[in-house]
mmCIF file of C-alpha atoms in Angstrom:
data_model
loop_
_atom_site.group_PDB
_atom_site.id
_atom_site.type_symbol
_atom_site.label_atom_id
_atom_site.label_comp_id
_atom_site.label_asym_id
_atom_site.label_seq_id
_atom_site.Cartn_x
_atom_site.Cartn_y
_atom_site.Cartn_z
ATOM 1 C CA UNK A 16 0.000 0.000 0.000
ATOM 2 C CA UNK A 17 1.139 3.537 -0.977
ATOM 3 C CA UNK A 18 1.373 6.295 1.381
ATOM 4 C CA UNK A 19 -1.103 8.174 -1.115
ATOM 5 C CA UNK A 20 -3.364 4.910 -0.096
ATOM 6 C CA UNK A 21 -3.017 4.744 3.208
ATOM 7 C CA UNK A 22 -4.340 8.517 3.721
ATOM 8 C CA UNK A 23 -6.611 7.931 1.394
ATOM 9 C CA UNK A 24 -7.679 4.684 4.072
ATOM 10 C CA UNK A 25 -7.286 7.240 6.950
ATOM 11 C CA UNK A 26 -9.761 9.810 5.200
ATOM 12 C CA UNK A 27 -12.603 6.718 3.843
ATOM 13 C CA UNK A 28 -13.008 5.948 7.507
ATOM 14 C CA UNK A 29 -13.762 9.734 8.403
ATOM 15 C CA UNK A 30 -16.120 9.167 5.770
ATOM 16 C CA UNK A 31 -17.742 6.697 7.168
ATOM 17 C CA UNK A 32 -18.547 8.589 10.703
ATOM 18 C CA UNK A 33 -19.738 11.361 8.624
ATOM 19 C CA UNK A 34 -22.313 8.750 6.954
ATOM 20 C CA UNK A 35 -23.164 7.131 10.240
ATOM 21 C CA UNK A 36 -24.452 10.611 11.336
ATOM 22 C CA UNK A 37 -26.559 11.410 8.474
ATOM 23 C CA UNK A 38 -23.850 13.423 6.716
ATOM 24 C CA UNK A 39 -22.727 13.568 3.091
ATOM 25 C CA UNK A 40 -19.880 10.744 3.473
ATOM 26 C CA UNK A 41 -16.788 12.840 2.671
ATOM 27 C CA UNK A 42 -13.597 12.541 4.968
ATOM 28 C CA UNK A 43 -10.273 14.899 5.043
ATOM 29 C CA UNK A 44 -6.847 14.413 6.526
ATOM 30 C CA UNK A 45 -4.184 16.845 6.561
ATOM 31 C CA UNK A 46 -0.652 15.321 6.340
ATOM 32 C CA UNK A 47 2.232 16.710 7.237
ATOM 33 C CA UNK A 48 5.804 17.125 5.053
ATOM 34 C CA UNK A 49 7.404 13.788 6.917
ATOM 35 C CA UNK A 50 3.877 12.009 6.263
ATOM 36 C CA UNK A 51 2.540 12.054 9.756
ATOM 37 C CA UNK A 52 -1.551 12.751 9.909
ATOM 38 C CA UNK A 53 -1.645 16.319 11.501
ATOM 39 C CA UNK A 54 -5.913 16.384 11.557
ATOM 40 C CA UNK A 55 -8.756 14.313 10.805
ATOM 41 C CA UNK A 56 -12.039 15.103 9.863
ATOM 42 C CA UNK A 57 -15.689 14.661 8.326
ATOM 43 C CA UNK A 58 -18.859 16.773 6.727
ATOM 44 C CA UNK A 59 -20.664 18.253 9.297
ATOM 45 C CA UNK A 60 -22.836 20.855 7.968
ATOM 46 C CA UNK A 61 -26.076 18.947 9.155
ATOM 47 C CA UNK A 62 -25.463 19.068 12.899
ATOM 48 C CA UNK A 63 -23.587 22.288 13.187
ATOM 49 C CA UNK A 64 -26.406 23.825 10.916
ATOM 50 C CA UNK A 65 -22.787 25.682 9.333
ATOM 51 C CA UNK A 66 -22.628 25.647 5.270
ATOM 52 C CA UNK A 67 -18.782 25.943 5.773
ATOM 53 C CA UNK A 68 -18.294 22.675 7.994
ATOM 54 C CA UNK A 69 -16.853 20.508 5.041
ATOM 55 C CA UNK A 70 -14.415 17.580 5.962
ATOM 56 C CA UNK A 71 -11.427 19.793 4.186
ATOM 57 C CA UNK A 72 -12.382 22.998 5.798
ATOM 58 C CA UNK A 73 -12.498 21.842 9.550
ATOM 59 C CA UNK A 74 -8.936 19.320 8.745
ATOM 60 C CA UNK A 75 -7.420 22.666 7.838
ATOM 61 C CA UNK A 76 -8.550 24.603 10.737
ATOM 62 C CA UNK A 77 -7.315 21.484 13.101
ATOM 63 C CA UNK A 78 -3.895 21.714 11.710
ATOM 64 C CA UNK A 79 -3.570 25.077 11.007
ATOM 65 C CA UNK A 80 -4.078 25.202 14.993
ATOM 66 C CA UNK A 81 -1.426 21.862 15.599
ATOM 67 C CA UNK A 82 0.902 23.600 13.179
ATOM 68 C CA UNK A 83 0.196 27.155 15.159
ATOM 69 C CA UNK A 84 0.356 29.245 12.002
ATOM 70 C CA UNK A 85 -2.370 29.106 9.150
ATOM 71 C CA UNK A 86 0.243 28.007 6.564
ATOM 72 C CA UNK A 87 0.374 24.589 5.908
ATOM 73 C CA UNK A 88 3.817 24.510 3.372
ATOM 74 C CA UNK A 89 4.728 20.964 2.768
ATOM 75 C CA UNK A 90 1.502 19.719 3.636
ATOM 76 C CA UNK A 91 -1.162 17.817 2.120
ATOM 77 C CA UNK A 92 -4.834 17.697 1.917
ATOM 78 C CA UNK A 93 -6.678 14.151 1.341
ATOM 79 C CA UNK A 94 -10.247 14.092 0.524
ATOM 80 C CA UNK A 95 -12.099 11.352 -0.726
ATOM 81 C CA UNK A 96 -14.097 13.629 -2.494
ATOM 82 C CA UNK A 97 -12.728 16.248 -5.199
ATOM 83 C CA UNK A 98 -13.170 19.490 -3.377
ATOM 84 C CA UNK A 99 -15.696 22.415 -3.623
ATOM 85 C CA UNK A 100 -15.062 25.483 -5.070
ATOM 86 C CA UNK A 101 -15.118 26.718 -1.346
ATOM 87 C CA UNK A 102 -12.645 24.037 -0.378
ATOM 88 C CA UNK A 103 -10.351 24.529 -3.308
ATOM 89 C CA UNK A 104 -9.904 28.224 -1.996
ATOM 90 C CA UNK A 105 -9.410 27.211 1.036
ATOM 91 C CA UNK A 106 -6.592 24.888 0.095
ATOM 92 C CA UNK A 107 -4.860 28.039 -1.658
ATOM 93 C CA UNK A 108 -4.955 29.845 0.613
ATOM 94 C CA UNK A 109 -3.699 27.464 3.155
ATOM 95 C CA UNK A 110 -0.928 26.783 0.634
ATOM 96 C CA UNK A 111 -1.160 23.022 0.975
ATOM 97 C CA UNK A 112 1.525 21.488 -1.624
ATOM 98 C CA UNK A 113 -1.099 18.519 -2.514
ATOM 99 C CA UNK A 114 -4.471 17.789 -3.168
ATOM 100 C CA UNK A 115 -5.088 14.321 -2.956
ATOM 101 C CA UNK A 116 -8.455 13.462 -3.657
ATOM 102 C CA UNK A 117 -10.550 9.901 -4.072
ATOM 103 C CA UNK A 118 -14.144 10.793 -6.459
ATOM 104 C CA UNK A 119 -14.665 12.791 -9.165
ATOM 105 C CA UNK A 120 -17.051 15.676 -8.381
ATOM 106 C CA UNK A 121 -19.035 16.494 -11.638
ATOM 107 C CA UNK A 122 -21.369 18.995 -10.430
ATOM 108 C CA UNK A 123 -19.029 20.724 -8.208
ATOM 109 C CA UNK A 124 -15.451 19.588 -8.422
ATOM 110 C CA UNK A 125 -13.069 22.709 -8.412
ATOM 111 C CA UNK A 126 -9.484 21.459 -8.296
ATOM 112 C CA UNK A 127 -9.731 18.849 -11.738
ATOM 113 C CA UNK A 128 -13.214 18.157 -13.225
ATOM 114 C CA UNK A 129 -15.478 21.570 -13.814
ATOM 115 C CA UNK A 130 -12.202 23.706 -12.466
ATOM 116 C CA UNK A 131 -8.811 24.209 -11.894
ATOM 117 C CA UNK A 132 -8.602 26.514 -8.747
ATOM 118 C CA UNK A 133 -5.545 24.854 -7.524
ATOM 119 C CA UNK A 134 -3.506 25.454 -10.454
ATOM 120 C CA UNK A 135 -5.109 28.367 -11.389
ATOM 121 C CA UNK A 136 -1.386 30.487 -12.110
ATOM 122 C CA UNK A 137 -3.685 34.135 -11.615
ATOM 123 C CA UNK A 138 -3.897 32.717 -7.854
ATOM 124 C CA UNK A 139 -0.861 33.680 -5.216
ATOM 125 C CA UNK A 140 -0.406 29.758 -4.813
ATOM 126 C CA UNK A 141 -0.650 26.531 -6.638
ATOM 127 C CA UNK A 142 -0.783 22.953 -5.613
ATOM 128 C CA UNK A 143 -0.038 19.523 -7.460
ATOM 129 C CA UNK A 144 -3.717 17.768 -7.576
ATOM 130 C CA UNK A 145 -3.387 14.108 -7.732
ATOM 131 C CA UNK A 146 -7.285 12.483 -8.372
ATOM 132 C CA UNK A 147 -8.727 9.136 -8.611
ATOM 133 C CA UNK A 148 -6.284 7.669 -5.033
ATOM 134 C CA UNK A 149 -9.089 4.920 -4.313
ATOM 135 C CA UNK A 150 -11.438 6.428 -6.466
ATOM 136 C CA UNK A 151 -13.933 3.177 -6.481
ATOM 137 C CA UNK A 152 -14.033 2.960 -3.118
ATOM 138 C CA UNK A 153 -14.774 6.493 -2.082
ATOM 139 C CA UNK A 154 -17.217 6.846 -4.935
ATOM 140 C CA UNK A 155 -19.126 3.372 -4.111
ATOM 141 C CA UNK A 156 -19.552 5.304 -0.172
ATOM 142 C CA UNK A 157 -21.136 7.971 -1.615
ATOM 143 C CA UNK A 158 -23.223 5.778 -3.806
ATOM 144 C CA UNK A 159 -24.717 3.661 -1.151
ATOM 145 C CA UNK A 160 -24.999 7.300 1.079
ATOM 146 C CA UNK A 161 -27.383 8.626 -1.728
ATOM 147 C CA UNK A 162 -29.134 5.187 -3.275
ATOM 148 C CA UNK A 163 -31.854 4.920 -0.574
ATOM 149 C CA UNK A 164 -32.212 8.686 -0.307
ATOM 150 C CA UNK A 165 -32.880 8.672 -4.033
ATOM 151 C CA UNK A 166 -35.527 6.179 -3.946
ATOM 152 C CA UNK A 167 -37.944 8.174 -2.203
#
């Protein structure tokens, strides 16, 4: 197993808290530049009733606080879902080197499938984006989230 993979592992099973409590399955972890996991963490827009409590944004605000500065240089974000427009931004500014991320996002993906943001060169800061690290499994999550929900 990679280390891509193993985050990736690390960031499915925030996931799968976030779809125990009702929340759109989507898990973050921050890494830091010797591979350590600085911050874990899941969707929870639901039950804070807060649009901005996405997995990536509250794994940046937990390691921004480890890391005591709100620069995360050398660091990665791993998502098992292609980040938001919101998220993307987020990443910039954070100046994360990496965006790992698991599923495709076609109706909102901002770092590879509708845009770029992370390698957007107008921007102050860029970071690689590396897409589709256990891509099945993070999609079939979501999948089985949203099949019952669908059938009503």
């Amino acid at each position: 197993m990679t280390d891509r993979e193993r985050w990736m592992r690390a960031a499915l099973l925030e996931a799968e808290k976030a779809a125990e409590e009702g929340e759109v399955p989507v898990g973050a972890v921050v890494v830091g530049p010797a591979g350590e996991i600085l911050a874990r963490a899941h969707n929870r827009p639901v039950s804070g009733n807060d649009p901005t409590a996405h997995a990536e944004i509250l794994a940046l605000r937990k390691a921004a606080k480890k890391l005591s500065n709100y620069r995360l240089t050398g660091c990665r974000l791993v998502v098992t879902l292609e980040p938001c427009p919101m998220c993307a931004g987020a990443a910039v500014a954070a100046r994360v080197s990496e965006i790992i991320f698991g599923a495709a996002d076609p109706r909102a993906g901002a770092v590879h499938t509708l845009f770029r943001i992370a390698s957007d060169e107008r921007l102050n800061h860029r970071a690689l984006v590396i897409p589709g690290v256990l891509g099945k499994e993070s999609a079939d999550l979501l999948t089985a989230f949203f099949r019952p929900r669908r059938k009503k």
